[in-house]
Short mmCIF file of C-alpha atoms in Angstrom, two decimals:
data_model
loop_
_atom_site.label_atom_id
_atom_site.label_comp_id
_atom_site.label_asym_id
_atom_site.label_seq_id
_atom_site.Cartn_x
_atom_site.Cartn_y
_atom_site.Cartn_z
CA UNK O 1 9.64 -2.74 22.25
CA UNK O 2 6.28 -4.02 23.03
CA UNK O 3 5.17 -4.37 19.53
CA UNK O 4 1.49 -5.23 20.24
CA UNK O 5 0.85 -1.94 22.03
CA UNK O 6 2.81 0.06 20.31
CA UNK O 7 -0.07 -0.96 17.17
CA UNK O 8 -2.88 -0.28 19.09
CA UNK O 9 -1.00 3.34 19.72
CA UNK O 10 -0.38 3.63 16.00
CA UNK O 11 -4.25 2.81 15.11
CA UNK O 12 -5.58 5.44 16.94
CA UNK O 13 -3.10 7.94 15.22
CA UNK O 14 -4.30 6.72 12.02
CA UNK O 15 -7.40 6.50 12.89
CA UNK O 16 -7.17 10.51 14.01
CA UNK O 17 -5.34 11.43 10.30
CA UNK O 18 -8.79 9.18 8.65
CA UNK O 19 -10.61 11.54 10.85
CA UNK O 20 -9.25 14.52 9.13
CA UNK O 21 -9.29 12.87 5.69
CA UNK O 22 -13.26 12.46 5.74
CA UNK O 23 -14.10 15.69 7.07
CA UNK O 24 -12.33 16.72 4.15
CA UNK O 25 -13.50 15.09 1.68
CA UNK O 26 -17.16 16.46 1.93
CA UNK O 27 -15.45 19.84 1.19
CA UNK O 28 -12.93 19.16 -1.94
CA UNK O 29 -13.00 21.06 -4.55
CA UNK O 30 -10.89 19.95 -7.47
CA UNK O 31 -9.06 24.01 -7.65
CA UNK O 32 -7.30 22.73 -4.61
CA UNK O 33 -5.15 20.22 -6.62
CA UNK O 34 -1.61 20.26 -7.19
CA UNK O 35 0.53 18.28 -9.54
CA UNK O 36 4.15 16.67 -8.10
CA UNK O 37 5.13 15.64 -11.62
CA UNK O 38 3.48 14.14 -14.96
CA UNK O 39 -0.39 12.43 -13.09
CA UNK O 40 1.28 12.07 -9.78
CA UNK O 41 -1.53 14.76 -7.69
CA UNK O 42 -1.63 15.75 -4.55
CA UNK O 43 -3.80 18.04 -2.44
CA UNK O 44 -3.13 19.91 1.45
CA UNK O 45 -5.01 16.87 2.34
CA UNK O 46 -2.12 14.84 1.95
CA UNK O 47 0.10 17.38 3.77
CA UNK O 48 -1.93 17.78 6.62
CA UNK O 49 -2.98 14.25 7.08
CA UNK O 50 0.86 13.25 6.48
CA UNK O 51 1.75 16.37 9.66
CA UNK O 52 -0.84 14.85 11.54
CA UNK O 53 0.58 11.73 11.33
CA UNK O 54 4.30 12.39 11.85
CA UNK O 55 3.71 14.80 15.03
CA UNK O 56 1.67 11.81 16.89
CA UNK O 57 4.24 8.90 15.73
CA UNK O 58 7.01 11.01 16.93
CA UNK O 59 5.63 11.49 20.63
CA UNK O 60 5.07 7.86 20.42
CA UNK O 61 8.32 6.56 19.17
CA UNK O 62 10.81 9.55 19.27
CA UNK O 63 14.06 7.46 18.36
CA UNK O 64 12.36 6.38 15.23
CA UNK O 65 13.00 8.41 11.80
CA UNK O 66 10.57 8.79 8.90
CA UNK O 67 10.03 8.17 5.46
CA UNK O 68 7.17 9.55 4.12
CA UNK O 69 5.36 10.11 0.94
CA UNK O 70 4.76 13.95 0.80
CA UNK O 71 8.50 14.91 2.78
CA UNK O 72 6.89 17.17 5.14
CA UNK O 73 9.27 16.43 7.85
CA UNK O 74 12.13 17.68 5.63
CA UNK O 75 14.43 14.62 6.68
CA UNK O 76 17.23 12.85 4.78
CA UNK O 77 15.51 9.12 4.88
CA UNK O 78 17.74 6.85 6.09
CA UNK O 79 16.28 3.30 4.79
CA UNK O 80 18.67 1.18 6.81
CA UNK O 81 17.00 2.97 10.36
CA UNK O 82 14.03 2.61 12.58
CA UNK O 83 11.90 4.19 10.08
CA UNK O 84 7.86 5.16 10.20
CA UNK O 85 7.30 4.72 6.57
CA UNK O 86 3.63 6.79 5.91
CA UNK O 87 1.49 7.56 3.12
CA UNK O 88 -1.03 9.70 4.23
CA UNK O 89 -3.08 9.31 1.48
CA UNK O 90 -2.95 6.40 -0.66
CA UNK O 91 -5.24 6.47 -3.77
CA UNK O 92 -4.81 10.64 -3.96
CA UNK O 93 -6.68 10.54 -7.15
CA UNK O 94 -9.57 8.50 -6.70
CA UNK O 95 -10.38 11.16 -3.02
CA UNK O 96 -10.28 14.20 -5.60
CA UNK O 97 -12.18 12.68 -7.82
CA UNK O 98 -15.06 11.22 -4.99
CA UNK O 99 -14.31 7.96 -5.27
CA UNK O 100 -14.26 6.10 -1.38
CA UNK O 101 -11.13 3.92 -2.48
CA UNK O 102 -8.30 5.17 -0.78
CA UNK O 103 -6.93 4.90 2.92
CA UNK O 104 -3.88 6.10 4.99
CA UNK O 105 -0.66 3.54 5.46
CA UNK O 106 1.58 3.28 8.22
CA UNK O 107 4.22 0.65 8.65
CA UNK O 108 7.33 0.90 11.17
CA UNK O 109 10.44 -0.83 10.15
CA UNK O 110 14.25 -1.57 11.41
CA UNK O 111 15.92 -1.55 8.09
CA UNK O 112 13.67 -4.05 4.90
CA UNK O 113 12.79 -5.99 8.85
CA UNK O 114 8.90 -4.77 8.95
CA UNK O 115 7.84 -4.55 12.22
CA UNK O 116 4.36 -3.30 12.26
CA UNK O 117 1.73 -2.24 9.96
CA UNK O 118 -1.75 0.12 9.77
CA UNK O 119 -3.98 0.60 6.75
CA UNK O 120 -7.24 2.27 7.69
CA UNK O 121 -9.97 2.23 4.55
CA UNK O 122 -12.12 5.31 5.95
CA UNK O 123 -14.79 4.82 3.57
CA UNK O 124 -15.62 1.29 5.32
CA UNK O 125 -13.89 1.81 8.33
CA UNK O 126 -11.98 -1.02 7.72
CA UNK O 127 -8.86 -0.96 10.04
CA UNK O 128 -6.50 -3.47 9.36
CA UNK O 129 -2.99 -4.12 10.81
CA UNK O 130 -0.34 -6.40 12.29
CA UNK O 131 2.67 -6.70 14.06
CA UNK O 132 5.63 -9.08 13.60
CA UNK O 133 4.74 -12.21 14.98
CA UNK O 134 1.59 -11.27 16.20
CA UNK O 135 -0.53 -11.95 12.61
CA UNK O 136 -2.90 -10.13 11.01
CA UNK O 137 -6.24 -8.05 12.03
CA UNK O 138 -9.04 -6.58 10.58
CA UNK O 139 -11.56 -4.75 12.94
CA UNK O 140 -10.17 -7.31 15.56
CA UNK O 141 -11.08 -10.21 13.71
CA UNK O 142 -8.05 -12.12 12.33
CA UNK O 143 -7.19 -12.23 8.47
CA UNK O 144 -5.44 -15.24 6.50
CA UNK O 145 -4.55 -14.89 3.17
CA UNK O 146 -7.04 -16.90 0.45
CA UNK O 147 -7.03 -21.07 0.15
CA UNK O 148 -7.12 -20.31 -3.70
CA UNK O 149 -3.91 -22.73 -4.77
CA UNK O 150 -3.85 -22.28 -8.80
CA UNK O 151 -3.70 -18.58 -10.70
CA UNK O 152 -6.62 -20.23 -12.70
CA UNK O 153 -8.93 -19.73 -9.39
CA UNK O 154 -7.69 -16.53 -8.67
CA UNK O 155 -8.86 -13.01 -8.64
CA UNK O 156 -5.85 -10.90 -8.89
CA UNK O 157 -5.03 -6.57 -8.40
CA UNK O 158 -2.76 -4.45 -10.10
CA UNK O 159 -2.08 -0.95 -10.96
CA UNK O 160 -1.12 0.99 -14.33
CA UNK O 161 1.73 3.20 -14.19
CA UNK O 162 1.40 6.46 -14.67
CA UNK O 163 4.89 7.26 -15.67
CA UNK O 164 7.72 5.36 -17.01
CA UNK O 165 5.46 4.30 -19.83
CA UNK O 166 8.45 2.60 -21.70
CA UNK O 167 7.54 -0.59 -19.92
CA UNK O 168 3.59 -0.29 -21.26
CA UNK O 169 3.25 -2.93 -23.66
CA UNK O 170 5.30 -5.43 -21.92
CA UNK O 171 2.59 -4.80 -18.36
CA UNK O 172 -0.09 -4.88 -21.08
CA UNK O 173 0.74 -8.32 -22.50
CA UNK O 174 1.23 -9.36 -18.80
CA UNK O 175 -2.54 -7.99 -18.52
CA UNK O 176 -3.67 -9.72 -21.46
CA UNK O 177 -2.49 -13.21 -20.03
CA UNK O 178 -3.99 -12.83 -16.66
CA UNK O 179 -7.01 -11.98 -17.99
CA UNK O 180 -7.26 -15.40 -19.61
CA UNK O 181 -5.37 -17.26 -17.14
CA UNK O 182 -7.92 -16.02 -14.12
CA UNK O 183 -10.99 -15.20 -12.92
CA UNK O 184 -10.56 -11.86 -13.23
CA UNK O 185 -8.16 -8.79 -12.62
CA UNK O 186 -9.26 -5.35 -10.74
CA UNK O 187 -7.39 -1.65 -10.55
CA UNK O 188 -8.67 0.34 -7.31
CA UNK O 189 -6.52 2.60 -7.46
CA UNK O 190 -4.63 2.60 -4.28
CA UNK O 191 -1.87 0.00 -3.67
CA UNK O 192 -2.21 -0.71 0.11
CA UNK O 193 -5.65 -1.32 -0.13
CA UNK O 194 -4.85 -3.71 -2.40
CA UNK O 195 -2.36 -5.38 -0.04
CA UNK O 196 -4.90 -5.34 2.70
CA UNK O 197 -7.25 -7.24 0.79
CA UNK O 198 -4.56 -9.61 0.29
CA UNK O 199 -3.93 -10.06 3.55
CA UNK O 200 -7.97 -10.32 4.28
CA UNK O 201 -8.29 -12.94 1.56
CA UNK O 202 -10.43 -10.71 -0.78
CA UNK O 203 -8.01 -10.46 -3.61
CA UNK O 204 -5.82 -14.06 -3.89
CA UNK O 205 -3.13 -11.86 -5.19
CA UNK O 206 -1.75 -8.26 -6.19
CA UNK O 207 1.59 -7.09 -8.68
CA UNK O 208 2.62 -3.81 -9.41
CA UNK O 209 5.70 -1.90 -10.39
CA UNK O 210 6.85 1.63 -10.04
CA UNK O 211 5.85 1.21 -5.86
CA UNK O 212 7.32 3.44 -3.34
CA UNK O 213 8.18 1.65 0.31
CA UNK O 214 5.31 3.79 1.54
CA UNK O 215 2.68 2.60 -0.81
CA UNK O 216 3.45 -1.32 0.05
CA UNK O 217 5.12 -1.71 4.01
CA UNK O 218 1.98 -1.89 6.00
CA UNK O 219 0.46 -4.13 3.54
CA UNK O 220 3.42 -6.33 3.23
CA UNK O 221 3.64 -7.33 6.63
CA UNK O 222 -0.05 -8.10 6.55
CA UNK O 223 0.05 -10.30 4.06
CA UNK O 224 2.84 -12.54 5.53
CA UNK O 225 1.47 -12.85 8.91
CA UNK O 226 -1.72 -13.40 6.85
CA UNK O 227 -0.12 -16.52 5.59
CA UNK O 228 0.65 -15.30 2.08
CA UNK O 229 4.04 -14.84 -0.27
CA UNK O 230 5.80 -11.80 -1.02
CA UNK O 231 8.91 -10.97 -3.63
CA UNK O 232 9.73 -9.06 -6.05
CA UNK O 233 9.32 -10.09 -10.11
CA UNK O 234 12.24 -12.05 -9.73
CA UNK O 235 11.08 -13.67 -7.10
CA UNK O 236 13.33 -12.24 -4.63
CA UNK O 237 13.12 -9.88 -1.59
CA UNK O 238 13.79 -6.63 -3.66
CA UNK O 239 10.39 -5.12 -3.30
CA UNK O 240 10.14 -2.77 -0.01
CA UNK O 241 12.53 -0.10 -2.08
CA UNK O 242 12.97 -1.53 -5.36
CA UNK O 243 9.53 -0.75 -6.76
CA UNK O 244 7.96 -3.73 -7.65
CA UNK O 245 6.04 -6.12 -6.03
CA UNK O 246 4.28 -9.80 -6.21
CA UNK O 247 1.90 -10.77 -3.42
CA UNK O 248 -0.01 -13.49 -3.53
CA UNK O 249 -1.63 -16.96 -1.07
CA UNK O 250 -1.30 -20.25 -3.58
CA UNK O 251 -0.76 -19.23 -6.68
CA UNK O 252 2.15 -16.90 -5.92
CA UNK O 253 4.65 -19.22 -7.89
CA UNK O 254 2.74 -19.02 -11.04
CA UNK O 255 2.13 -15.48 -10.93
CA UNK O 256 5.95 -14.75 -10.05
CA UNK O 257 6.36 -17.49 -13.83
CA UNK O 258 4.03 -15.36 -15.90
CA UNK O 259 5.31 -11.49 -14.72
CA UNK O 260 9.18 -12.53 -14.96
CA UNK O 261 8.83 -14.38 -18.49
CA UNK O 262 7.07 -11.58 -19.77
CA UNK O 263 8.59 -8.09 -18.24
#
């Protein structure tokens, strides 16, 4: 498997399903939304986008099996496979409501082994993406993670939940510390785009819980051919399908301190 090609395949798929996305999104109406469950939205962008995406990465790699965000294929994931792990449309909420954070996420992977990885950021056509061993790319310039080495330098992403609010106050008081302990902290709204910036040396690091594999394997592999450090709150390497995530360049082992003393 010629994993360098097969990315430059992948990126114009994506790039095709980004296509779609923003010729969409100057026609939205908010009647057109549906809800999965308590907050979690979605629209037939998502579908189609997510259809799009599944009918050109199965031409491309037709051994490989999917897990994807919106289930459109109607498979059984299997997450020990050759797996195309897609969300079509990260950051669902902030395209309905207008606002140009969100992207589409692909990452191919053998098993938790990532293999490859696509975010494109239509809004900025911002295409980032890597493959194993090859490091990490944005707009064919390469990315490295930030030089930042202490949380106290460190501008750091998250997310709030939006379900399973029994762990609230606990993520607030985490909040609430990083706010004092950094330069700053910043919610976009869509996970992968948080990884990518990551990766790109934007944001020095990123945490989250409640993640999906889709919302985080693109970015992951980013990140560590970027140079940077990814586990889970326990600072192991539970995080592609156990939900939660810590990503970070220098300051990783702090942030992993403050997150598990405090969750």
């Amino acid at each position: 498997m010629n994993l360098e090609q097969l990315t430059q395949q992948t990126i114009e798929i994506v790039r095709q399903a980004s296509s779609f996305i923003q010729q969409e999104a100057a026609l939205f109406s908010r009647d057109k939304i549906e809800y999965k469950d308590l907050n979690n939205l979605v629209s037939y962008v998502d579908k189609e986008a997510e259809k799009l995406l599944v009918a050109g990465l199965n031409a491309l790699l037709p051994e490989a099996s999917f897990i994807t965000e919106e289930g459109t294929t109607g498979q059984e994931p299997d997450p020990s496979a050759l797996n195309w792990i897609i969300d079509p449309l990260d950051g669902t909420t902030n395209f309905i409501h207008g606002i140009p954070v969100y992207c589409v996420s692909v990452g191919l992977a053998r098993g938790k082994e990532l293999l490859l990885g696509v975010i494109h950021e239509p809004s900025l056509n911002e295409m980032f993406y890597a493959w194993q061993g090859g490091g990490a790319w944005c707009n064919g310039k390469p990315m490295k993670v930030s030089n930042v080495e202490s949380l106290a330098d460190s501008l750091i992403a998250t997310g709030f939940p939006y379900y399973k609010f029994e762990k609230q106050k606990r993520y607030m008081y985490i909040l609430e510390l990083l706010m004092q302990k950094t330069h700053g902290i910043r919610r976009m709204g869509a996970a992968a785009v948080d990884l990518a910036y990551v990766a790109a040396g934007r944001f020095d690091g990123f945490y989250e819980y409640n993640l999906n594999s889709w919302d985080m394997a693109a970015g992951v592999l980013m990140i560590k051919e970027a140079g940077g450090t990814v586990t889970d709150f326990n600072g192991g390497d539970n995080y592609l399908f156990g939900g939660d995530i810590i990503a970070a360049a220098g300051g990783h082992k702090e942030l992993v301190e403050v997150i598990r003393e405090n969750f």
